[in-house]
Tab-separated table of C-alpha atoms in Angstrom:
chain	number	residue	atom	x	y	z
A	1	MET	CA	-8.407	-10.837	-6.234
A	2	SER	CA	-10.565	-14.379	-7.848
A	3	LYS	CA	-11.914	-16.729	-5.350
A	4	PHE	CA	-10.334	-19.146	-8.391
A	5	TRP	CA	-6.723	-18.622	-7.724
A	6	SER	CA	-4.427	-20.066	-5.240
A	7	PRO	CA	-4.266	-19.506	-1.872
A	8	GLN	CA	-0.619	-17.871	-1.883
A	9	ILE	CA	-1.402	-15.361	-4.700
A	10	HIS	CA	-3.599	-13.695	-2.571
A	11	ASP	CA	-0.904	-12.132	-1.215
A	12	LEU	CA	2.048	-11.813	-3.656
A	13	VAL	CA	3.332	-8.418	-4.722
A	14	PRO	CA	4.172	-8.204	-8.133
A	15	TYR	CA	7.736	-7.159	-9.026
A	16	THR	CA	6.438	-2.760	-11.137
A	17	PRO	CA	8.930	-2.745	-13.301
A	18	GLY	CA	9.811	0.730	-15.101
A	19	GLU	CA	7.158	2.682	-17.055
A	20	GLN	CA	7.597	1.490	-21.024
A	21	PRO	CA	5.766	4.884	-22.070
A	22	LYS	CA	3.431	4.781	-24.914
A	23	VAL	CA	4.084	8.829	-25.746
A	24	ALA	CA	6.274	9.317	-28.214
A	25	ASN	CA	9.472	11.654	-27.822
A	26	LEU	CA	9.983	11.141	-24.323
A	27	VAL	CA	13.402	11.621	-23.007
A	28	LYS	CA	13.429	8.446	-21.353
A	29	LEU	CA	15.708	7.974	-18.596
A	30	ASN	CA	13.777	5.519	-15.923
A	31	THR	CA	15.149	1.793	-16.390
A	32	ASN	CA	18.620	1.671	-16.683
A	33	GLU	CA	18.543	0.674	-20.720
A	34	ASN	CA	21.719	1.656	-23.136
A	35	PRO	CA	21.348	4.436	-25.311
A	36	TYR	CA	22.948	3.048	-27.583
A	37	PRO	CA	22.230	-0.019	-31.148
A	38	PRO	CA	23.914	-3.022	-29.761
A	39	ALA	CA	27.335	-4.543	-31.799
A	40	HIS	CA	26.810	-4.019	-35.222
A	41	GLY	CA	26.905	-7.881	-35.863
A	42	VAL	CA	23.285	-7.969	-34.324
A	43	GLN	CA	21.698	-6.364	-37.221
A	44	GLU	CA	23.516	-8.356	-39.702
A	45	VAL	CA	22.308	-11.519	-37.842
A	46	LEU	CA	19.138	-10.782	-37.897
A	47	ASN	CA	18.753	-9.392	-41.057
A	48	ALA	CA	20.859	-12.758	-42.014
A	49	PHE	CA	18.038	-15.148	-40.023
A	50	GLU	CA	16.112	-17.360	-41.762
A	51	THR	CA	12.831	-17.569	-40.867
A	52	ASP	CA	12.038	-21.080	-41.952
A	53	ARG	CA	13.284	-22.029	-39.170
A	54	LEU	CA	10.890	-20.298	-36.376
A	55	ARG	CA	8.569	-23.759	-37.273
A	56	LEU	CA	11.032	-25.295	-35.142
A	57	TYR	CA	12.286	-25.534	-31.737
A	58	PRO	CA	15.325	-23.948	-30.723
A	59	ASP	CA	18.593	-25.994	-29.103
A	60	PRO	CA	17.745	-26.300	-25.510
A	61	GLU	CA	21.245	-26.282	-23.774
A	62	SER	CA	21.845	-22.885	-26.330
A	63	SER	CA	24.550	-24.323	-27.546
A	64	ALA	CA	26.020	-21.544	-29.172
A	65	LEU	CA	25.724	-18.896	-26.855
A	66	ILE	CA	27.337	-21.156	-24.549
A	67	ASN	CA	30.504	-21.365	-26.475
A	68	GLU	CA	31.075	-17.933	-27.131
A	69	LEU	CA	29.760	-17.213	-23.413
A	70	SER	CA	32.917	-19.798	-22.292
A	71	THR	CA	35.423	-17.917	-25.005
A	72	THR	CA	34.445	-14.707	-23.957
A	73	LEU	CA	34.530	-15.030	-20.660
A	74	GLY	CA	37.386	-17.609	-20.262
A	75	VAL	CA	35.764	-20.451	-18.199
A	76	PRO	CA	34.279	-23.520	-19.388
A	77	ASN	CA	31.073	-24.642	-20.950
A	78	GLU	CA	30.505	-26.581	-18.063
A	79	ASN	CA	30.516	-23.359	-15.769
A	80	LEU	CA	27.751	-21.124	-17.724
A	81	PHE	CA	24.254	-21.180	-17.689
A	82	VAL	CA	22.045	-19.164	-19.965
A	83	GLY	CA	18.493	-18.268	-19.647
A	84	ASN	CA	15.461	-15.539	-20.961
A	85	GLY	CA	16.973	-12.565	-19.688
A	86	SER	CA	18.876	-12.516	-15.633
A	87	ASP	CA	15.808	-12.096	-14.049
A	88	GLU	CA	15.018	-15.605	-15.257
A	89	VAL	CA	17.933	-16.643	-13.926
A	90	LEU	CA	17.836	-15.107	-10.852
A	91	ALA	CA	14.279	-16.673	-10.191
A	92	HIS	CA	15.681	-20.273	-11.024
A	93	ALA	CA	18.652	-19.116	-8.682
A	94	PHE	CA	16.162	-18.786	-5.702
A	95	MET	CA	14.305	-22.238	-6.695
A	96	ALA	CA	17.656	-24.307	-7.085
A	97	PHE	CA	19.807	-23.218	-3.870
A	98	PHE	CA	17.386	-20.770	-1.368
A	99	ARG	CA	14.289	-22.646	-0.170
A	100	GLN	CA	16.233	-23.832	2.220
A	101	GLU	CA	15.090	-23.948	6.556
A	102	LYS	CA	17.225	-20.670	7.429
A	103	PRO	CA	16.235	-17.193	5.874
A	104	LEU	CA	18.085	-15.599	2.869
A	105	VAL	CA	20.292	-12.659	3.869
A	106	LYS	CA	20.175	-9.588	1.520
A	107	PRO	CA	20.362	-5.763	1.743
A	108	ASP	CA	17.773	-3.823	2.404
A	109	ILE	CA	17.853	-1.753	-0.271
A	110	THR	CA	18.273	-3.822	-2.823
A	111	TYR	CA	17.021	-5.191	-6.225
A	112	SER	CA	13.333	-5.240	-5.263
A	113	PHE	CA	12.589	-8.307	-7.052
A	114	TYR	CA	14.495	-10.702	-4.945
A	115	ASP	CA	11.700	-9.996	-2.476
A	116	VAL	CA	9.419	-10.823	-4.858
A	117	TYR	CA	11.144	-14.535	-5.444
A	118	ALA	CA	10.867	-15.269	-2.209
A	119	ASP	CA	7.892	-14.146	-1.333
A	120	LEU	CA	6.674	-16.877	-4.066
A	121	TYR	CA	8.576	-19.493	-3.291
A	122	GLY	CA	8.089	-18.844	0.713
A	123	ILE	CA	11.349	-18.440	1.284
A	124	GLU	CA	12.162	-16.632	4.632
A	125	ILE	CA	14.033	-12.918	4.110
A	126	LYS	CA	16.560	-11.342	6.486
A	127	ASN	CA	17.308	-7.802	5.700
A	128	GLN	CA	20.831	-6.216	6.346
A	129	LYS	CA	20.876	-2.632	6.774
A	130	LEU	CA	22.881	-0.465	4.717
A	131	ASN	CA	25.673	2.087	5.980
A	132	ASP	CA	24.625	5.753	6.575
A	133	ASP	CA	26.495	6.065	3.334
A	134	PHE	CA	24.366	3.620	1.283
A	135	SER	CA	27.827	0.722	1.389
A	136	ILE	CA	27.232	-2.283	2.044
A	137	SER	CA	29.377	-4.519	4.902
A	138	LEU	CA	29.398	-8.010	3.961
A	139	GLU	CA	31.508	-8.438	7.689
A	140	ASP	CA	28.225	-7.884	9.145
A	141	TYR	CA	26.342	-10.881	7.700
A	142	PRO	CA	25.428	-13.217	9.946
A	143	LEU	CA	27.083	-17.216	8.746
A	144	ASP	CA	24.003	-18.422	10.093
A	145	ASN	CA	21.588	-18.628	7.237
A	146	GLY	CA	19.676	-20.016	4.548
A	147	GLY	CA	22.073	-17.892	1.500
A	148	ILE	CA	23.495	-14.820	1.038
A	149	ILE	CA	22.390	-12.709	-2.164
A	150	PHE	CA	23.705	-8.856	-3.069
A	151	ALA	CA	23.864	-6.467	-6.347
A	152	ASN	CA	27.068	-5.499	-7.053
A	153	PRO	CA	27.068	-2.880	-8.202
A	154	ASN	CA	24.073	-2.567	-5.816
A	155	ALA	CA	21.121	-1.050	-7.160
A	156	PRO	CA	19.436	1.635	-7.105
A	157	THR	CA	22.178	3.356	-5.315
A	158	GLY	CA	25.470	2.324	-7.895
A	159	LEU	CA	27.760	1.305	-5.060
A	160	ALA	CA	30.153	-1.108	-5.867
A	161	LEU	CA	31.975	-3.153	-3.561
A	162	PRO	CA	36.058	-4.219	-4.054
A	163	LEU	CA	36.328	-7.633	-5.195
A	164	ASP	CA	38.312	-8.562	-1.831
A	165	GLN	CA	35.384	-7.762	0.673
A	166	ILE	CA	33.887	-10.126	-1.467
A	167	LYS	CA	36.271	-12.996	-0.685
A	168	ASN	CA	36.169	-12.480	2.543
A	169	LEU	CA	32.446	-13.338	2.578
A	170	LEU	CA	33.388	-16.127	1.036
A	171	ASP	CA	35.744	-17.197	3.392
A	172	ARG	CA	33.630	-17.189	6.269
A	173	ASN	CA	30.251	-17.949	4.210
A	174	THR	CA	31.365	-22.131	3.159
A	175	GLU	CA	28.307	-24.117	4.201
A	176	THR	CA	25.424	-21.959	2.139
A	177	VAL	CA	25.511	-20.122	-1.356
A	178	VAL	CA	26.467	-16.615	-2.442
A	179	LEU	CA	24.876	-14.956	-5.511
A	180	VAL	CA	26.365	-12.079	-7.056
A	181	ASP	CA	23.926	-10.559	-9.139
A	182	GLU	CA	26.369	-8.127	-11.125
A	183	ALA	CA	24.106	-6.637	-13.618
A	184	TYR	CA	26.006	-3.417	-14.045
A	185	VAL	CA	29.400	-5.106	-13.422
A	186	ASP	CA	30.549	-3.289	-17.030
A	187	PHE	CA	30.333	0.213	-15.982
A	188	GLY	CA	33.062	0.079	-13.715
A	189	GLY	CA	32.450	-3.187	-10.725
A	190	GLU	CA	34.599	-5.666	-10.039
A	191	SER	CA	33.768	-9.021	-11.223
A	192	ALA	CA	33.858	-11.995	-9.226
A	193	ILE	CA	34.004	-14.173	-11.531
A	194	GLU	CA	37.136	-15.186	-11.339
A	195	LEU	CA	36.650	-16.372	-7.923
A	196	VAL	CA	34.230	-18.798	-9.276
A	197	ASN	CA	36.706	-21.740	-9.149
A	198	GLN	CA	37.845	-21.216	-5.629
A	199	TYR	CA	34.733	-21.637	-4.023
A	200	PRO	CA	32.035	-23.810	-4.728
A	201	ASN	CA	29.453	-21.754	-3.381
A	202	LEU	CA	29.429	-19.388	-5.705
A	203	VAL	CA	26.840	-18.572	-8.226
A	204	VAL	CA	27.716	-15.154	-10.056
A	205	THR	CA	24.604	-13.785	-12.544
A	206	GLN	CA	25.219	-11.043	-15.387
A	207	THR	CA	23.063	-9.720	-18.483
A	208	PHE	CA	23.175	-8.651	-21.688
A	209	SER	CA	20.050	-6.044	-21.191
A	210	LYS	CA	22.095	-3.246	-20.118
A	211	SER	CA	26.137	-2.848	-21.877
A	212	ARG	CA	25.503	-4.978	-24.863
A	213	SER	CA	22.168	-2.539	-25.504
A	214	LEU	CA	20.139	-5.891	-26.129
A	215	ALA	CA	17.080	-5.550	-23.348
A	216	GLY	CA	14.930	-6.179	-25.578
A	217	LEU	CA	16.160	-10.062	-26.092
A	218	ARG	CA	15.949	-10.877	-22.593
A	219	ILE	CA	20.090	-12.945	-22.735
A	220	GLY	CA	21.182	-13.633	-19.134
A	221	TYR	CA	23.216	-16.000	-17.180
A	222	ALA	CA	24.759	-17.494	-14.655
A	223	VAL	CA	28.579	-18.858	-14.080
A	224	ALA	CA	29.431	-21.251	-10.836
A	225	GLN	CA	30.940	-24.811	-10.448
A	226	PRO	CA	29.411	-27.285	-12.251
A	227	HIS	CA	27.290	-28.987	-9.799
A	228	LEU	CA	25.232	-25.443	-9.208
A	229	ILE	CA	24.868	-25.224	-12.808
A	230	ASP	CA	23.494	-28.780	-12.412
A	231	GLY	CA	20.831	-27.202	-10.174
A	232	LEU	CA	19.701	-24.562	-12.167
A	233	ASN	CA	19.612	-26.430	-15.948
A	234	ARG	CA	17.146	-29.342	-12.964
A	235	VAL	CA	14.609	-26.069	-12.344
A	236	LYS	CA	14.957	-25.468	-16.253
A	237	ASN	CA	14.155	-28.936	-17.525
A	238	SER	CA	11.017	-28.825	-14.691
A	239	PHE	CA	9.648	-25.208	-16.002
A	240	ASN	CA	10.681	-24.147	-19.890
A	241	SER	CA	13.326	-26.509	-21.887
A	242	TYR	CA	13.077	-23.475	-24.326
A	243	PRO	CA	13.999	-19.914	-22.083
A	244	MET	CA	16.185	-18.856	-24.985
A	245	ASP	CA	14.895	-18.348	-28.914
A	246	MET	CA	16.607	-18.503	-32.220
A	247	LEU	CA	17.164	-14.774	-32.293
A	248	ALA	CA	18.046	-14.461	-29.080
A	249	ILE	CA	20.910	-16.606	-29.587
A	250	ALA	CA	21.990	-15.704	-32.749
A	251	ALA	CA	21.992	-12.197	-31.710
A	252	GLY	CA	24.146	-12.540	-28.220
A	253	VAL	CA	26.644	-14.497	-30.206
A	254	ALA	CA	26.813	-11.420	-32.697
A	255	SER	CA	27.204	-9.375	-29.627
A	256	LEU	CA	29.817	-11.609	-27.781
A	257	LYS	CA	32.449	-11.778	-30.820
A	258	ASP	CA	32.249	-7.408	-30.817
A	259	SER	CA	34.562	-6.679	-28.021
A	260	ALA	CA	35.714	-4.057	-29.231
A	261	TYR	CA	31.888	-2.015	-29.801
A	262	PHE	CA	31.594	-3.175	-26.629
A	263	LYS	CA	34.419	-1.703	-24.892
A	264	GLU	CA	33.758	1.244	-26.914
A	265	MET	CA	29.878	2.110	-25.761
A	266	CYS	CA	30.750	0.868	-22.121
A	267	ASP	CA	33.755	3.880	-21.861
A	268	LYS	CA	31.125	6.623	-23.178
A	269	ILE	CA	28.586	5.955	-21.069
A	270	ILE	CA	31.169	6.160	-18.124
A	271	ALA	CA	32.353	9.154	-19.590
A	272	THR	CA	28.983	10.876	-20.208
A	273	ARG	CA	28.025	9.314	-16.558
A	274	GLU	CA	30.747	11.969	-15.023
A	275	THR	CA	30.514	14.847	-16.926
A	276	THR	CA	26.523	14.609	-16.181
A	277	ARG	CA	27.515	13.952	-12.321
A	278	ASP	CA	29.196	17.204	-12.373
A	279	ARG	CA	26.885	18.930	-13.940
A	280	LEU	CA	24.599	17.821	-10.998
A	281	GLU	CA	26.485	18.789	-8.468
A	282	LYS	CA	26.306	22.488	-9.877
A	283	LEU	CA	22.553	21.815	-9.590
A	284	GLY	CA	22.714	21.799	-5.946
A	285	PHE	CA	22.625	17.257	-6.221
A	286	ASN	CA	24.499	15.305	-4.255
A	287	ILE	CA	25.093	12.153	-5.845
A	288	LEU	CA	26.606	9.007	-5.072
A	289	PRO	CA	29.729	7.154	-6.657
A	290	SER	CA	28.472	4.994	-9.355
A	291	ALA	CA	30.268	1.926	-10.872
A	292	THR	CA	26.456	1.546	-12.518
A	293	ASN	CA	24.890	3.178	-15.983
A	294	PHE	CA	22.861	5.429	-13.488
A	295	LEU	CA	23.476	8.344	-11.425
A	296	PHE	CA	21.596	7.760	-7.765
A	297	ALA	CA	20.758	12.098	-6.902
A	298	GLU	CA	19.310	14.129	-4.253
A	299	HIS	CA	19.280	17.431	-4.700
A	300	ARG	CA	19.705	19.185	-1.526
A	301	PHE	CA	16.517	21.406	-1.929
A	302	ILE	CA	13.765	19.821	-3.882
A	303	GLU	CA	12.171	16.633	-2.943
A	304	GLY	CA	12.927	13.531	-5.202
A	305	GLY	CA	8.814	13.146	-5.897
A	306	GLU	CA	8.305	16.326	-6.604
A	307	LEU	CA	11.220	16.944	-8.889
A	308	MET	CA	10.166	13.702	-11.098
A	309	GLY	CA	6.327	15.009	-11.447
A	310	TYR	CA	8.411	17.965	-12.838
A	311	LEU	CA	10.507	16.066	-15.306
A	312	ARG	CA	7.900	14.465	-16.732
A	313	THR	CA	6.619	17.700	-17.687
A	314	LYS	CA	8.949	18.582	-19.580
A	315	GLY	CA	9.056	15.405	-21.314
A	316	VAL	CA	12.019	13.458	-19.091
A	317	LEU	CA	11.251	10.474	-16.961
A	318	VAL	CA	13.489	9.699	-13.817
A	319	ARG	CA	13.207	6.952	-11.640
A	320	HIS	CA	11.746	8.002	-8.251
A	321	PHE	CA	11.556	4.717	-5.012
A	322	SER	CA	9.130	5.776	-2.388
A	323	ARG	CA	10.772	3.653	0.230
A	324	PRO	CA	11.040	6.476	3.252
A	325	GLU	CA	14.939	6.126	3.643
A	326	ILE	CA	15.768	6.760	-0.801
A	327	ALA	CA	12.293	8.643	-1.057
A	328	ASN	CA	14.484	12.311	-1.917
A	329	PHE	CA	16.695	10.279	-4.348
A	330	LEU	CA	16.287	9.643	-8.114
A	331	ARG	CA	17.683	6.915	-10.408
A	332	ILE	CA	19.236	8.594	-13.649
A	333	THR	CA	20.279	6.218	-16.444
A	334	ILE	CA	22.791	7.577	-18.730
A	335	GLY	CA	21.859	8.717	-22.084
A	336	THR	CA	23.171	10.021	-24.652
A	337	ASP	CA	24.927	13.241	-24.684
A	338	ALA	CA	22.240	14.855	-26.082
A	339	GLU	CA	19.641	13.726	-23.166
A	340	MET	CA	21.786	13.743	-20.679
A	341	ASP	CA	21.009	17.579	-21.937
A	342	ALA	CA	17.628	17.429	-22.149
A	343	LEU	CA	17.667	16.865	-18.438
A	344	ILE	CA	19.602	19.837	-17.202
A	345	ASP	CA	17.939	22.199	-19.133
A	346	ALA	CA	14.885	20.519	-17.805
A	347	LEU	CA	16.346	20.756	-14.128
A	348	LYS	CA	17.221	24.531	-14.831
A	349	SER	CA	13.945	25.667	-15.770
A	350	HIS	CA	12.458	24.291	-12.177
A	351	PRO	CA	12.232	27.284	-10.476
A	352	ASP	CA	13.327	26.749	-7.055
A	353	MET	CA	16.539	25.336	-8.820
A	354	VAL	CA	19.853	27.490	-8.535
A	355	GLU	CA	22.847	27.027	-10.316
A	356	LEU	CA	25.491	27.549	-8.222
A	357	ASP	CA	29.485	29.183	-9.016
A	358	ALA	CA	31.776	25.871	-10.141
């Protein structure tokens, strides 16, 4: 605490990211990073980059990346906004759309950064409880709101909503912005991007961090009708006119050009996810259906916090949340097959672990 802080900062509770350890040789399954390298063209672009260009500012419009996204997604340039990771895009969206007199509605268990943004910008939140099976019931979301936001697939649960339920919400909720955060959609969800032209209040955000293996370069984007993109640009240009650096723009373009590699890696992660699900169930875990690159798993007999700590002693990192409703769950990122073998071997070594009959 400091007497020089602005008053609001004293009560601000920042987002806590997953641990980025400085210890070598850990099996890192705690931050939903992609276990495979980015598209081959990314390395070629970085190797060939002329460092003399770095004395210049980057393109404030990120035109090359916007153009390639337009081609990949099949949407016009004016429907696209890019930023320094989807977290920045979300932060701008909160400022642009959700500082309203009425509360922003969101699931009570979801990406915890939403609460941080709301606190930072003085936005009232109305939380909607998940169903007993941890699914989201959009039909229960009130129309008297200052906006609606949810992740689809949701995090940390991994559950995905079908597109028709999102469409039904948009048909009902026509006076405020609905933001669908699709950070994990490439691992089995249905994207709402195809609905953007039909609904003037829909914003869809995605990221290069998960399915495109570019978490270290921070690339995120939004898809919406031009009047909403204009709102995001107004906030961006009032905060930082150059959010995307030259390397990120060039690498993002190279990643988008290799659609075959992108699909191959997504399919590989999905296959490993389902194999890991079967192996964990045989060890006594209950696991929610996942359309993401992680599994949300609860052991029948061993508490989540205790199991997380034990795995760490074996050199395996997973994510645990202390919130009571999900305190027995572990969020386990899908790594390589070898990394998942290490996870299973570590779990089998736990003194209370019993392998069930097939």
